[in-house]
C-alpha cells in the first residue's frame, strides 16, 4: 500500500520479465507478471538508464502496448544533472515521454508519485466501502511449507510462483478472492528462516516484508508441514502474530503425505497443541494444498475469526458477566488485601481489548486474569483471536 496526496493505491512489484525462457522459475515469474498487468490501472515499465535501451525493453514494451492500458516508462539509475540526456533513448519505445528517476538517491521519486496519483482513476464510494469489507489474510510459515500452493488452490490459478525449490517467493504478493459475497485479500509471504540462515540482502528484506505483511493482516494462517510438525521457527512466527494481536488459524499442510492409523489425527493434534500452547484459542485444521483436502474450510474459518476479532460487546452486558464471574469465583487475596473490580469496558477490536478498573492493579493475579479472559471467551465466542485485558486503578 502507498499513501500519497490523500490517495491510497497498491503498488505491485513483479519479478524481472524474461520473454523467452525455458527456466521454470522465470516462466512462473512471467505468468505472475501477466496476472498483475491484467489487474492494473496503470503500468510502470522500469528501464535501466545507464545500460540504455535493450532488445528486451523493446519486447516488453510491445507486450504492454497490446494490453491497451496506460503505460509510463520509468528510466531508473539516472545521474543528477543528466535527467533528460540519459532517458532520451527510451522515446523510441513509443510509450510517451520517459520519466527519469534514481531510486537509490530518491531523485525525482516524489514527482513520479505525483504523476501516478494524477493518472489513477477516481475512487467511487462503492470502492471505498469495498476496501473496508475486505478480510486481509497473511499466509505465513517457513520456506517450502506450501504457502503459494495453498493460495493457488484457493484462487484456482497459478498466481504464485510454485516450485520445489525452497524460497521461491521473494516478496509478499497480494491476491484478491471473492466467494459467496465474502471478499478476501491473501498475502503470500516469503518463507521465514532463522536469522542465522538469512544471508543474502534480498532474502533479509523479503523476510522483513513478510513480517510487515502479517502486521497488515486481519487474520494470519500459520502454515505447518505435517511431516516436520512444529519447529522453533514456527513458534517464532506464531509468537509474532500473537503479540501483534492478529486473528490466527493453524493449518497443518501436506496431511495427504502422512501415513495414518486410528490414532494418528489425535496424536498430531495433541502434539501441535502442546508445542503451541499459547495459541490454545486458535482453530486447528489439517489440510492438503496439493489435493484440496479441507482447503475451502479455511475460508469459512477466516470469516469466523475475522468476525470474532471485530466483535464489540456493550458495556452493560460486559459488567453483568464480570459480576457473575466474581460471584461464582471471587478473586484471591494477596498478603491479606482483596482485589475490588469496579467495572469493565471494551476499548478496541482486532484484537478485542478490555480495560478493567480496580482498586489496585497489583492485586490481580495472572491466574485470575486468565479466568476472566476465559469467561469472556466462553460468553462471546472469541475463537481465533487474542483477547487483551488491561487493568487500571480507579
mmCIF file of C-alpha atoms in Angstrom, residues 101-346:
data_model
loop_
_atom_site.group_PDB
_atom_site.id
_atom_site.type_symbol
_atom_site.label_atom_id
_atom_site.label_comp_id
_atom_site.label_asym_id
_atom_site.label_seq_id
_atom_site.Cartn_x
_atom_site.Cartn_y
_atom_site.Cartn_z
ATOM 1 C CA UNK A 101 14.426 8.821 -11.608
ATOM 2 C CA UNK A 102 17.101 7.490 -9.307
ATOM 3 C CA UNK A 103 15.563 5.080 -6.800
ATOM 4 C CA UNK A 104 18.882 4.778 -4.957
ATOM 5 C CA UNK A 105 19.095 8.534 -4.292
ATOM 6 C CA UNK A 106 15.380 9.392 -4.239
ATOM 7 C CA UNK A 107 15.841 11.653 -7.252
ATOM 8 C CA UNK A 108 12.531 12.686 -8.859
ATOM 9 C CA UNK A 109 10.605 9.977 -6.972
ATOM 10 C CA UNK A 110 8.197 12.484 -5.411
ATOM 11 C CA UNK A 111 7.309 13.811 -8.866
ATOM 12 C CA UNK A 112 6.762 10.228 -10.017
ATOM 13 C CA UNK A 113 4.305 9.644 -7.175
ATOM 14 C CA UNK A 114 2.513 12.885 -8.108
ATOM 15 C CA UNK A 115 2.166 11.633 -11.675
ATOM 16 C CA UNK A 116 0.870 8.232 -10.547
ATOM 17 C CA UNK A 117 -1.809 9.808 -8.347
ATOM 18 C CA UNK A 118 -2.888 12.127 -11.178
ATOM 19 C CA UNK A 119 -3.138 9.160 -13.564
ATOM 20 C CA UNK A 120 -5.218 6.889 -11.323
ATOM 21 C CA UNK A 121 -8.997 6.727 -11.782
ATOM 22 C CA UNK A 122 -11.117 8.398 -9.128
ATOM 23 C CA UNK A 123 -12.254 6.172 -6.255
ATOM 24 C CA UNK A 124 -16.009 5.698 -6.053
ATOM 25 C CA UNK A 125 -17.887 5.498 -2.721
ATOM 26 C CA UNK A 126 -18.632 1.861 -3.571
ATOM 27 C CA UNK A 127 -14.898 1.112 -3.880
ATOM 28 C CA UNK A 128 -14.183 2.803 -0.531
ATOM 29 C CA UNK A 129 -16.859 0.623 1.082
ATOM 30 C CA UNK A 130 -15.369 -2.459 -0.606
ATOM 31 C CA UNK A 131 -11.950 -1.710 0.921
ATOM 32 C CA UNK A 132 -13.494 -1.703 4.406
ATOM 33 C CA UNK A 133 -15.221 -5.056 3.803
ATOM 34 C CA UNK A 134 -12.140 -6.964 2.646
ATOM 35 C CA UNK A 135 -10.661 -9.518 5.045
ATOM 36 C CA UNK A 136 -6.863 -9.281 4.814
ATOM 37 C CA UNK A 137 -5.170 -12.657 5.322
ATOM 38 C CA UNK A 138 -1.428 -13.376 5.582
ATOM 39 C CA UNK A 139 -0.306 -16.942 4.878
ATOM 40 C CA UNK A 140 2.903 -17.306 6.898
ATOM 41 C CA UNK A 141 5.348 -20.096 7.574
ATOM 42 C CA UNK A 142 8.809 -21.495 6.984
ATOM 43 C CA UNK A 143 10.167 -21.945 3.445
ATOM 44 C CA UNK A 144 8.537 -24.670 1.357
ATOM 45 C CA UNK A 145 5.623 -25.486 3.667
ATOM 46 C CA UNK A 146 3.239 -24.827 0.762
ATOM 47 C CA UNK A 147 2.122 -21.214 1.201
ATOM 48 C CA UNK A 148 1.959 -20.380 -2.502
ATOM 49 C CA UNK A 149 0.406 -23.753 -3.338
ATOM 50 C CA UNK A 150 -2.339 -23.102 -0.791
ATOM 51 C CA UNK A 151 -3.229 -19.704 -2.242
ATOM 52 C CA UNK A 152 -3.096 -21.094 -5.767
ATOM 53 C CA UNK A 153 -5.543 -23.795 -4.716
ATOM 54 C CA UNK A 154 -7.881 -21.179 -3.231
ATOM 55 C CA UNK A 155 -7.599 -18.904 -6.264
ATOM 56 C CA UNK A 156 -7.611 -21.801 -8.715
ATOM 57 C CA UNK A 157 -4.917 -20.116 -10.799
ATOM 58 C CA UNK A 158 -1.119 -20.031 -10.820
ATOM 59 C CA UNK A 159 -0.733 -16.559 -9.327
ATOM 60 C CA UNK A 160 2.191 -17.522 -7.061
ATOM 61 C CA UNK A 161 5.498 -18.985 -8.163
ATOM 62 C CA UNK A 162 5.278 -22.635 -7.120
ATOM 63 C CA UNK A 163 8.318 -24.896 -7.423
ATOM 64 C CA UNK A 164 10.018 -27.499 -5.268
ATOM 65 C CA UNK A 165 12.852 -25.056 -4.532
ATOM 66 C CA UNK A 166 12.572 -23.541 -1.024
ATOM 67 C CA UNK A 167 12.315 -19.755 -1.025
ATOM 68 C CA UNK A 168 10.920 -19.051 -4.494
ATOM 69 C CA UNK A 169 8.523 -16.419 -3.135
ATOM 70 C CA UNK A 170 10.824 -13.432 -2.648
ATOM 71 C CA UNK A 171 8.165 -10.878 -1.712
ATOM 72 C CA UNK A 172 4.742 -10.783 -0.170
ATOM 73 C CA UNK A 173 2.201 -10.850 -3.007
ATOM 74 C CA UNK A 174 -1.461 -9.794 -2.710
ATOM 75 C CA UNK A 175 -4.269 -11.760 -4.364
ATOM 76 C CA UNK A 176 -7.976 -10.898 -4.245
ATOM 77 C CA UNK A 177 -10.705 -13.533 -3.928
ATOM 78 C CA UNK A 178 -14.479 -13.150 -3.685
ATOM 79 C CA UNK A 179 -16.644 -16.106 -2.642
ATOM 80 C CA UNK A 180 -20.372 -16.006 -1.947
ATOM 81 C CA UNK A 181 -20.210 -12.268 -1.260
ATOM 82 C CA UNK A 182 -17.216 -12.505 1.089
ATOM 83 C CA UNK A 183 -14.061 -10.665 -0.006
ATOM 84 C CA UNK A 184 -10.564 -11.844 0.886
ATOM 85 C CA UNK A 185 -7.136 -10.354 0.222
ATOM 86 C CA UNK A 186 -4.462 -13.050 0.544
ATOM 87 C CA UNK A 187 -0.855 -12.087 1.198
ATOM 88 C CA UNK A 188 1.620 -14.860 0.406
ATOM 89 C CA UNK A 189 4.766 -14.188 2.418
ATOM 90 C CA UNK A 190 8.327 -15.222 1.712
ATOM 91 C CA UNK A 191 9.412 -18.233 3.754
ATOM 92 C CA UNK A 192 10.789 -17.040 7.091
ATOM 93 C CA UNK A 193 14.057 -18.698 8.108
ATOM 94 C CA UNK A 194 16.026 -18.437 11.336
ATOM 95 C CA UNK A 195 18.137 -15.264 11.482
ATOM 96 C CA UNK A 196 21.369 -17.279 11.282
ATOM 97 C CA UNK A 197 20.267 -18.665 7.906
ATOM 98 C CA UNK A 198 19.248 -15.340 6.360
ATOM 99 C CA UNK A 199 22.360 -14.317 4.455
ATOM 100 C CA UNK A 200 21.625 -12.531 1.178
ATOM 101 C CA UNK A 201 20.313 -8.923 1.465
ATOM 102 C CA UNK A 202 17.408 -9.741 -0.871
ATOM 103 C CA UNK A 203 16.309 -12.530 1.480
ATOM 104 C CA UNK A 204 16.685 -10.265 4.534
ATOM 105 C CA UNK A 205 14.320 -7.693 3.022
ATOM 106 C CA UNK A 206 11.928 -10.424 1.868
ATOM 107 C CA UNK A 207 11.666 -11.690 5.448
ATOM 108 C CA UNK A 208 11.162 -8.115 6.652
ATOM 109 C CA UNK A 209 8.307 -7.685 4.173
ATOM 110 C CA UNK A 210 6.805 -10.956 5.388
ATOM 111 C CA UNK A 211 6.572 -9.643 8.930
ATOM 112 C CA UNK A 212 5.104 -6.390 7.594
ATOM 113 C CA UNK A 213 2.508 -8.426 5.698
ATOM 114 C CA UNK A 214 1.497 -10.060 8.976
ATOM 115 C CA UNK A 215 1.211 -6.609 10.539
ATOM 116 C CA UNK A 216 -1.164 -5.561 7.729
ATOM 117 C CA UNK A 217 -3.314 -8.672 8.083
ATOM 118 C CA UNK A 218 -6.542 -9.154 9.999
ATOM 119 C CA UNK A 219 -6.007 -12.923 10.110
ATOM 120 C CA UNK A 220 -2.759 -14.919 9.919
ATOM 121 C CA UNK A 221 -2.779 -18.516 8.703
ATOM 122 C CA UNK A 222 0.180 -20.228 10.367
ATOM 123 C CA UNK A 223 1.060 -22.960 7.889
ATOM 124 C CA UNK A 224 2.910 -26.020 9.210
ATOM 125 C CA UNK A 225 4.379 -29.030 7.402
ATOM 126 C CA UNK A 226 2.750 -32.253 8.647
ATOM 127 C CA UNK A 227 5.992 -34.158 8.013
ATOM 128 C CA UNK A 228 8.040 -31.878 10.291
ATOM 129 C CA UNK A 229 5.390 -30.557 12.687
ATOM 130 C CA UNK A 230 6.246 -27.591 14.952
ATOM 131 C CA UNK A 231 9.761 -26.145 14.855
ATOM 132 C CA UNK A 232 11.312 -23.285 16.820
ATOM 133 C CA UNK A 233 10.887 -21.076 13.766
ATOM 134 C CA UNK A 234 7.173 -21.909 13.610
ATOM 135 C CA UNK A 235 6.919 -20.798 17.247
ATOM 136 C CA UNK A 236 8.692 -17.546 16.434
ATOM 137 C CA UNK A 237 6.259 -16.756 13.616
ATOM 138 C CA UNK A 238 3.294 -17.728 15.803
ATOM 139 C CA UNK A 239 4.597 -15.575 18.646
ATOM 140 C CA UNK A 240 4.914 -12.551 16.361
ATOM 141 C CA UNK A 241 1.322 -12.888 15.132
ATOM 142 C CA UNK A 242 0.065 -13.394 18.705
ATOM 143 C CA UNK A 243 1.944 -10.364 20.057
ATOM 144 C CA UNK A 244 0.568 -8.210 17.231
ATOM 145 C CA UNK A 245 -2.951 -9.246 18.222
ATOM 146 C CA UNK A 246 -3.811 -10.917 14.928
ATOM 147 C CA UNK A 247 -6.533 -13.456 14.435
ATOM 148 C CA UNK A 248 -4.796 -16.812 13.957
ATOM 149 C CA UNK A 249 -5.631 -20.118 12.276
ATOM 150 C CA UNK A 250 -3.206 -23.055 12.487
ATOM 151 C CA UNK A 251 -3.218 -25.075 9.262
ATOM 152 C CA UNK A 252 -1.170 -28.277 9.021
ATOM 153 C CA UNK A 253 -0.406 -28.776 5.323
ATOM 154 C CA UNK A 254 0.681 -31.908 3.401
ATOM 155 C CA UNK A 255 -1.634 -34.061 5.516
ATOM 156 C CA UNK A 256 -2.060 -36.339 2.498
ATOM 157 C CA UNK A 257 1.625 -37.346 2.783
ATOM 158 C CA UNK A 258 1.270 -38.700 6.333
ATOM 159 C CA UNK A 259 0.694 -42.428 6.803
ATOM 160 C CA UNK A 260 -2.318 -42.727 9.066
ATOM 161 C CA UNK A 261 -3.529 -45.145 11.722
ATOM 162 C CA UNK A 262 -6.540 -44.995 14.024
ATOM 163 C CA UNK A 263 -4.956 -42.513 16.444
ATOM 164 C CA UNK A 264 -2.783 -40.531 14.014
ATOM 165 C CA UNK A 265 -5.050 -37.466 13.938
ATOM 166 C CA UNK A 266 -5.347 -37.219 17.735
ATOM 167 C CA UNK A 267 -1.610 -37.734 18.175
ATOM 168 C CA UNK A 268 -0.762 -34.955 15.731
ATOM 169 C CA UNK A 269 -3.418 -32.635 17.150
ATOM 170 C CA UNK A 270 -2.154 -33.105 20.713
ATOM 171 C CA UNK A 271 1.443 -32.516 19.575
ATOM 172 C CA UNK A 272 0.581 -29.210 17.894
ATOM 173 C CA UNK A 273 -1.405 -28.040 20.914
ATOM 174 C CA UNK A 274 1.457 -28.918 23.278
ATOM 175 C CA UNK A 275 4.042 -27.062 21.186
ATOM 176 C CA UNK A 276 1.833 -24.009 20.588
ATOM 177 C CA UNK A 277 0.131 -23.880 23.962
ATOM 178 C CA UNK A 278 -0.076 -20.059 23.862
ATOM 179 C CA UNK A 279 -2.333 -20.390 20.780
ATOM 180 C CA UNK A 280 -4.932 -22.533 22.531
ATOM 181 C CA UNK A 281 -7.624 -20.176 21.212
ATOM 182 C CA UNK A 282 -6.652 -20.734 17.537
ATOM 183 C CA UNK A 283 -8.646 -23.216 15.416
ATOM 184 C CA UNK A 284 -6.579 -26.114 14.061
ATOM 185 C CA UNK A 285 -7.131 -27.623 10.617
ATOM 186 C CA UNK A 286 -5.318 -30.430 8.773
ATOM 187 C CA UNK A 287 -5.245 -29.743 5.028
ATOM 188 C CA UNK A 288 -3.601 -30.608 1.724
ATOM 189 C CA UNK A 289 -2.975 -27.770 -0.715
ATOM 190 C CA UNK A 290 -2.000 -30.384 -3.311
ATOM 191 C CA UNK A 291 -5.277 -32.335 -3.222
ATOM 192 C CA UNK A 292 -7.538 -29.554 -1.928
ATOM 193 C CA UNK A 293 -8.477 -31.511 1.213
ATOM 194 C CA UNK A 294 -10.327 -29.165 3.638
ATOM 195 C CA UNK A 295 -8.886 -26.088 1.878
ATOM 196 C CA UNK A 296 -12.274 -24.409 1.376
ATOM 197 C CA UNK A 297 -12.961 -24.936 5.087
ATOM 198 C CA UNK A 298 -10.218 -22.355 5.639
ATOM 199 C CA UNK A 299 -12.364 -19.644 4.034
ATOM 200 C CA UNK A 300 -15.178 -20.373 6.493
ATOM 201 C CA UNK A 301 -12.732 -20.235 9.406
ATOM 202 C CA UNK A 302 -11.209 -16.952 8.195
ATOM 203 C CA UNK A 303 -14.656 -15.357 8.201
ATOM 204 C CA UNK A 304 -15.400 -16.679 11.702
ATOM 205 C CA UNK A 305 -12.072 -15.478 13.118
ATOM 206 C CA UNK A 306 -12.382 -12.081 11.397
ATOM 207 C CA UNK A 307 -15.871 -11.545 12.836
ATOM 208 C CA UNK A 308 -14.776 -12.694 16.292
ATOM 209 C CA UNK A 309 -11.788 -10.336 16.344
ATOM 210 C CA UNK A 310 -14.038 -7.437 15.248
ATOM 211 C CA UNK A 311 -16.772 -8.096 17.815
ATOM 212 C CA UNK A 312 -17.899 -5.227 20.076
ATOM 213 C CA UNK A 313 -19.657 -6.007 23.384
ATOM 214 C CA UNK A 314 -21.934 -3.429 25.091
ATOM 215 C CA UNK A 315 -20.604 -2.207 28.439
ATOM 216 C CA UNK A 316 -23.730 -3.213 30.353
ATOM 217 C CA UNK A 317 -23.526 -6.824 29.169
ATOM 218 C CA UNK A 318 -19.811 -6.939 29.987
ATOM 219 C CA UNK A 319 -20.329 -5.766 33.551
ATOM 220 C CA UNK A 320 -23.160 -8.235 34.138
ATOM 221 C CA UNK A 321 -20.829 -11.040 33.053
ATOM 222 C CA UNK A 322 -17.966 -9.877 35.283
ATOM 223 C CA UNK A 323 -20.241 -9.508 38.324
ATOM 224 C CA UNK A 324 -21.497 -13.045 37.782
ATOM 225 C CA UNK A 325 -17.950 -14.386 37.298
ATOM 226 C CA UNK A 326 -16.737 -12.702 40.500
ATOM 227 C CA UNK A 327 -19.767 -14.051 42.368
ATOM 228 C CA UNK A 328 -19.003 -17.615 41.264
ATOM 229 C CA UNK A 329 -15.261 -17.364 41.947
ATOM 230 C CA UNK A 330 -14.092 -14.297 43.930
ATOM 231 C CA UNK A 331 -10.513 -13.076 43.353
ATOM 232 C CA UNK A 332 -7.926 -14.420 45.815
ATOM 233 C CA UNK A 333 -6.459 -12.122 48.447
ATOM 234 C CA UNK A 334 -2.778 -11.228 48.213
ATOM 235 C CA UNK A 335 -0.996 -10.546 51.513
ATOM 236 C CA UNK A 336 -4.357 -10.042 53.167
ATOM 237 C CA UNK A 337 -5.506 -7.487 50.589
ATOM 238 C CA UNK A 338 -8.566 -8.097 48.429
ATOM 239 C CA UNK A 339 -8.968 -7.052 44.808
ATOM 240 C CA UNK A 340 -12.053 -4.984 44.064
ATOM 241 C CA UNK A 341 -13.316 -4.881 40.480
ATOM 242 C CA UNK A 342 -15.399 -1.776 39.819
ATOM 243 C CA UNK A 343 -16.284 -2.103 36.145
ATOM 244 C CA UNK A 344 -15.100 -3.203 32.701
ATOM 245 C CA UNK A 345 -15.371 -1.605 29.264
ATOM 246 C CA UNK A 346 -14.217 -2.552 25.767
#
